[in-house]
Tab-separated table of C-alpha atoms in Angstrom:
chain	number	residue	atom	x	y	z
A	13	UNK	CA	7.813	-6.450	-22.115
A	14	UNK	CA	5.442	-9.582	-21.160
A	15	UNK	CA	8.374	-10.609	-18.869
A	16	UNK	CA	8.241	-10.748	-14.724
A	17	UNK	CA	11.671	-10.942	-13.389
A	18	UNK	CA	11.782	-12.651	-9.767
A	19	UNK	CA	15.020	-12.570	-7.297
A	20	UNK	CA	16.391	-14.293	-5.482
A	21	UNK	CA	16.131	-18.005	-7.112
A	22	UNK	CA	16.471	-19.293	-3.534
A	23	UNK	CA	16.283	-17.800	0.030
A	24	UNK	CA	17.850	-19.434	3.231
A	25	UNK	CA	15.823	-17.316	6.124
A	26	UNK	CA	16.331	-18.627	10.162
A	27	UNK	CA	12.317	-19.790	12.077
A	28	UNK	CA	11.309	-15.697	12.954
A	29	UNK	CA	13.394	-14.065	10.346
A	30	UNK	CA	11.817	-12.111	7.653
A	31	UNK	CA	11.668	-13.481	3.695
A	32	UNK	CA	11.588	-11.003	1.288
A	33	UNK	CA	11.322	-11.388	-2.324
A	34	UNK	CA	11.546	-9.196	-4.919
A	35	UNK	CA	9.956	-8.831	-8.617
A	36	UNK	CA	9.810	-6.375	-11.302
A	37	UNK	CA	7.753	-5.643	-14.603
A	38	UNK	CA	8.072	-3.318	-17.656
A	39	UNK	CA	4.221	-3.893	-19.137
A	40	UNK	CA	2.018	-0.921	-17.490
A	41	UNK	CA	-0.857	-2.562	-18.699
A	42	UNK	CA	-0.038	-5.259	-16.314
A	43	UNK	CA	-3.454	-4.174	-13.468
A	44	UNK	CA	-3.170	-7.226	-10.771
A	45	UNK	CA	-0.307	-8.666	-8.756
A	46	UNK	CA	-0.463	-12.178	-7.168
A	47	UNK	CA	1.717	-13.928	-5.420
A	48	UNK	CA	1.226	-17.635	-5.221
A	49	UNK	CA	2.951	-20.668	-2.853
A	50	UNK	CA	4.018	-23.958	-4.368
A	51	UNK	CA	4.933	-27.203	-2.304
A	52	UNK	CA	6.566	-29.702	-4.078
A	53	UNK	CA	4.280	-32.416	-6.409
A	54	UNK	CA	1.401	-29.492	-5.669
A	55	UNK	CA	0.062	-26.803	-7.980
A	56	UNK	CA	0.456	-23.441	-7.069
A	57	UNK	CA	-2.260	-21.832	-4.429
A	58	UNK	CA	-3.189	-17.985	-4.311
A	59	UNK	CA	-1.542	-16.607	-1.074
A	60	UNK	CA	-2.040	-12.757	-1.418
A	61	UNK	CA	-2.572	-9.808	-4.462
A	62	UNK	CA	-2.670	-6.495	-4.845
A	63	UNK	CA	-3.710	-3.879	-7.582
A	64	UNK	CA	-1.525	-0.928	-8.845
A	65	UNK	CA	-3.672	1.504	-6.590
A	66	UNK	CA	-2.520	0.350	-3.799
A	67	UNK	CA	0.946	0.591	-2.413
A	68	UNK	CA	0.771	-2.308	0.001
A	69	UNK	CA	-1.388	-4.784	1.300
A	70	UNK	CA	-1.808	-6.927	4.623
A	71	UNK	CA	-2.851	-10.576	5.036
A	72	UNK	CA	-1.082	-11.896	8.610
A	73	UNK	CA	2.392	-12.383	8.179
A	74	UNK	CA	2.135	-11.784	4.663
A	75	UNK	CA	2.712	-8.027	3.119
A	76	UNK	CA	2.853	-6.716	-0.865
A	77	UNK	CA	4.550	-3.729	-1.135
A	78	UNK	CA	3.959	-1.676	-4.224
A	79	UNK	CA	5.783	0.466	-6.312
A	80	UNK	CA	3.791	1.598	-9.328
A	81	UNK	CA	6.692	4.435	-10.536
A	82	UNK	CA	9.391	1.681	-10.263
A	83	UNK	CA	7.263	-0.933	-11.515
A	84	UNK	CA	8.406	-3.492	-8.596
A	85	UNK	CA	7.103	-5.145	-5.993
A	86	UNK	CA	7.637	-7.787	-3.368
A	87	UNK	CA	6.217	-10.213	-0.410
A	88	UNK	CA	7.611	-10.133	2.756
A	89	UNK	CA	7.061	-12.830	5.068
A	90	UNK	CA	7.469	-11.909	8.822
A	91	UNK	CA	8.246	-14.193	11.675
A	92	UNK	CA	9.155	-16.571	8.893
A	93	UNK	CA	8.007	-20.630	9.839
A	94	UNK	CA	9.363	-24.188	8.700
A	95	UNK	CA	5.736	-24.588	7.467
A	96	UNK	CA	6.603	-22.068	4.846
A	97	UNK	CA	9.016	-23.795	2.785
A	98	UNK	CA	7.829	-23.891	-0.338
A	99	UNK	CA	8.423	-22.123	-3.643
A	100	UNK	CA	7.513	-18.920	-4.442
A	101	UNK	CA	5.856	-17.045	-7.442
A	102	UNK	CA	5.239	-13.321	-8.580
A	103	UNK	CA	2.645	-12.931	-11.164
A	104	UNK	CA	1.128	-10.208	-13.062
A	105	UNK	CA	-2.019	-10.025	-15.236
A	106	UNK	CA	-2.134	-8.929	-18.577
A	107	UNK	CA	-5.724	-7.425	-19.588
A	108	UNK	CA	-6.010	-6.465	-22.841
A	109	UNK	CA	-6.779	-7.004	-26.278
A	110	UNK	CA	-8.878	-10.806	-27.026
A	111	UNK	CA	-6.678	-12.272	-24.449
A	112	UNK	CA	-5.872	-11.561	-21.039
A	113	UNK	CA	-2.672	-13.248	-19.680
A	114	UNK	CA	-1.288	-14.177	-16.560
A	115	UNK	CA	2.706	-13.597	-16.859
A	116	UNK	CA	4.442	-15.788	-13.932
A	117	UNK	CA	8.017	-15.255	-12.568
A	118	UNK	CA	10.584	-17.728	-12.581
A	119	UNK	CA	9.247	-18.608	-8.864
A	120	UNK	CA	12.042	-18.582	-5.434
A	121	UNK	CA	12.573	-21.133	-2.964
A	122	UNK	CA	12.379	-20.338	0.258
A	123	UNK	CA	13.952	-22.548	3.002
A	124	UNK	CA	13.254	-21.451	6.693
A	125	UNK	CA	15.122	-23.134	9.078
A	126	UNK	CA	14.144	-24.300	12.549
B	15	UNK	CA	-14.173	-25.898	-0.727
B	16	UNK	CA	-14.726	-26.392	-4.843
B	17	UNK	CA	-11.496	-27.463	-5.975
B	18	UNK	CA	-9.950	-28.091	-9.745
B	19	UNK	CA	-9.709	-31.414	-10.214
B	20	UNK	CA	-6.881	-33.331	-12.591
B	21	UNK	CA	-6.013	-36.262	-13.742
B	22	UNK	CA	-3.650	-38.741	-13.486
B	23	UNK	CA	-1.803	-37.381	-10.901
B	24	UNK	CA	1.564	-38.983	-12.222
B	25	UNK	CA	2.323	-40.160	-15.623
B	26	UNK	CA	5.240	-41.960	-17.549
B	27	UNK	CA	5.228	-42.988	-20.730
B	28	UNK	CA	7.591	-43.323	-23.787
B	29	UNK	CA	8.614	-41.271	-26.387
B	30	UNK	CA	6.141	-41.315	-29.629
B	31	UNK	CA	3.110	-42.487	-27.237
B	32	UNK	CA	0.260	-40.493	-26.934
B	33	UNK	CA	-0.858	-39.277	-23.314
B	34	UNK	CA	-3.707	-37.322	-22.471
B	35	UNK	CA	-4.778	-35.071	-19.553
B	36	UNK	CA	-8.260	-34.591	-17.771
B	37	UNK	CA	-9.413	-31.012	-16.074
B	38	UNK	CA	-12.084	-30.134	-14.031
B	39	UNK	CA	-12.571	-26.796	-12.779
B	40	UNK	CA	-14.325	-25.549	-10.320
B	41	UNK	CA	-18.219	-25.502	-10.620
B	42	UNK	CA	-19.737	-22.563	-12.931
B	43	UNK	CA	-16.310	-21.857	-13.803
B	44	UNK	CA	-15.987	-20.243	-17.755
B	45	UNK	CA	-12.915	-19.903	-18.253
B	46	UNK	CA	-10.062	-22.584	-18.115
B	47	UNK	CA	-6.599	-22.783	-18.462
B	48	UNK	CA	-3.516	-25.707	-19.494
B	49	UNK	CA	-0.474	-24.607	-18.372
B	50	UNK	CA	2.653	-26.769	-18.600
B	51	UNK	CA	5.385	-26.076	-15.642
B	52	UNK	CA	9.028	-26.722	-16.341
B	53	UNK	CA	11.043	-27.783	-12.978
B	54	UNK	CA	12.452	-24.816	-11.720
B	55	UNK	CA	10.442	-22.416	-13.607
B	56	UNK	CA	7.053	-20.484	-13.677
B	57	UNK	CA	3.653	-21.580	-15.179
B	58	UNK	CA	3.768	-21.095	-18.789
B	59	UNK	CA	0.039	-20.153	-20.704
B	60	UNK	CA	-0.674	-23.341	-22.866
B	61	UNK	CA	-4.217	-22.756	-23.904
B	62	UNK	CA	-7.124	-20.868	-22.496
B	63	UNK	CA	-10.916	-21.466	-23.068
B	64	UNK	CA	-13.998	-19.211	-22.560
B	65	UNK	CA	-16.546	-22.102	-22.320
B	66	UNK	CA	-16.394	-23.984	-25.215
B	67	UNK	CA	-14.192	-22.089	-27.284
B	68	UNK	CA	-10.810	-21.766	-27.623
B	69	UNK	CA	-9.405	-17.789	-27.045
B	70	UNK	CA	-5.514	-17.922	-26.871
B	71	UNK	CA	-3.585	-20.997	-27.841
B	72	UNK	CA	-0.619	-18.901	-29.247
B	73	UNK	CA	1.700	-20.859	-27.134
B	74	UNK	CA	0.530	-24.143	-27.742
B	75	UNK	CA	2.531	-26.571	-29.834
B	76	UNK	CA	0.061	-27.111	-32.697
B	77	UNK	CA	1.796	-29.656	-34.276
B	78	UNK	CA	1.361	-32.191	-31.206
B	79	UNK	CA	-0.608	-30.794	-28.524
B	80	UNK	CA	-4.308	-30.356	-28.656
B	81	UNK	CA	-6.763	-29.464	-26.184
B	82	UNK	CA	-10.460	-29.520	-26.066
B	83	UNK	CA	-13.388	-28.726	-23.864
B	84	UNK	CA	-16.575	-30.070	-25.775
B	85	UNK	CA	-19.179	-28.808	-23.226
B	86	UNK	CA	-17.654	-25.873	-22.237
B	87	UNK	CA	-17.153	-27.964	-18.319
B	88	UNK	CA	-14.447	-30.193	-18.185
B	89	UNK	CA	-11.438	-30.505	-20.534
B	90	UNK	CA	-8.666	-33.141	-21.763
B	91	UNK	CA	-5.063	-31.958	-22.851
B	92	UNK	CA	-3.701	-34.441	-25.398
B	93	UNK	CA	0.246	-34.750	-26.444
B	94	UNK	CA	0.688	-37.198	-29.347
B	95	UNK	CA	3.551	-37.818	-30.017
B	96	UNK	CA	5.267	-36.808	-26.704
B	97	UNK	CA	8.839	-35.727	-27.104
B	98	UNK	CA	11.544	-36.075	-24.057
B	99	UNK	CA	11.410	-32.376	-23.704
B	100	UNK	CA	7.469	-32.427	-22.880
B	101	UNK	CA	8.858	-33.783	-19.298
B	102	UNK	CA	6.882	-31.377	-17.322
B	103	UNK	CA	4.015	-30.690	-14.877
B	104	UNK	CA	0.614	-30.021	-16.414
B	105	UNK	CA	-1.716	-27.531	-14.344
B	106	UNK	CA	-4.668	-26.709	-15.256
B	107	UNK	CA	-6.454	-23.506	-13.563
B	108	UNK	CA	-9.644	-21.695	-13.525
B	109	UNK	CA	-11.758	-18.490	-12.914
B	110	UNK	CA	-15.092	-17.330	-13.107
B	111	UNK	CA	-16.226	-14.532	-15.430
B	112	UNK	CA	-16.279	-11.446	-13.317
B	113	UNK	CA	-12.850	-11.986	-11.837
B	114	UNK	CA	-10.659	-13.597	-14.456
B	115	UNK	CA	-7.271	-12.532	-12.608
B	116	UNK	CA	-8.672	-14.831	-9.750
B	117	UNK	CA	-6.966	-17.894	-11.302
B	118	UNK	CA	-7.630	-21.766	-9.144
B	119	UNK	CA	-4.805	-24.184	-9.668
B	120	UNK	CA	-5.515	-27.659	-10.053
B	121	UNK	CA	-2.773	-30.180	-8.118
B	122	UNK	CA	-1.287	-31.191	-11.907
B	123	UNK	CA	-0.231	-33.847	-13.804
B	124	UNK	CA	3.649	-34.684	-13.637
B	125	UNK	CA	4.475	-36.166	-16.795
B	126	UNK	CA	7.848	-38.039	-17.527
B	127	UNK	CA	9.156	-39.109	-21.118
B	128	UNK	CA	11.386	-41.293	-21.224
């Protein structure tokens, strides 16, 4: 139930295409949705989030799209660039109880191609 | 921009040594977190602290890992001794109080056992 499945592993989009990827989660007490960007020998950098009372949400060529009754949701990435090569994770944030927990996927790599 | 701060960047050592790991996180920061990075996989929850004190180290091999943050600022992540399957990357994040979902990666320490 703590689990965030992620799909694809890896994502071959052409320079201008759109990337979508795609996660899903069982936990409803999971109440914040992050998606974070990872280039190699880096740690992982906050790119976008959303909450569950929201169905999607807007930062440039970035988009989270929510679906609360499915419990899924994904990033697109429009007028994909080279520059965004990188590997990406879904996240979700436990808050309950003494600990709050934030539950990662098992990340995608995206390779755009010029 | 405030930035986590880690070090060594890179390490390699043998199996049985002892290595240990330095965080910073970002000024007035409370909480921080260790999480150890497998390649091809998500973060993975290590240990979190609320200042000084420790509140979830459930996933944290007891046995050989041990992490401390004395004045509730910066922290050190020790392995001793390291094993060939603690080959990983090291991150450590962290947030302030009021937004504790709002999680700051560090760059990470890549660690190699050999």
């Amino acid at each position: 139930q703590q689990q965030v499945k992620q799909s694809p592993q890896s994502l071959i989009v052409q320079k201008g295409g759109i990337s979508i990827i795609n996660c899903a989660y069982e936990n409803t007490a999971f109440d914040y949705f992050p998606w974070y960007q990872q280039f190699p020998g880096k740690g992982p950098a906050l790119l976008i989030a959303i909450r569950p009372d929201v169905s999607e949400k807007k930062e440039g060529r970035f988009t989270i799209s929510f679906n609360k009754s499915a419990k899924q949701f994904s990033l697109h990435i429009m007028d994909s660039q080279p520059g965004d090569s990188a590997t990406y994770f879904c996240a979700a944030y436990h808050r309950g109880g003494a600990t709050n927990k934030l539950i990662f996927g098992t990340g995608t790599l995206l390779a755009v191609q010029p | 921009e405030a930035e986590v701060a880690q070090s060594p960047r890179y390490k390699i050592t043998e199996k049985s040594q002892a290595v240990a790991f330095w965080c910073d996180p970002i000024s007035g920061h409370a909480t921080l977190y260790w999480y150890r990075q497998i390649l091809g996989q998500g973060p993975e929850l290590l240990v979190q602290f609320q200042d000084e004190s420790v509140v979830d180290d459930s996933q944290l091999p007891k046995d050989r890992f041990s992490a401390e943050r004395l004045k509730g600022v910066d922290s050190t992540l020790k392995i001793q001794p390291a094993e060939l399957g603690d080959s990983a990357m090291y991150l450590c994040a962290s947030s302030s109080g009021g937004l504790a979902e709002l999680q700051y990666f560090g760059p990470g320490t890549r660690l190699t056992v050999t």
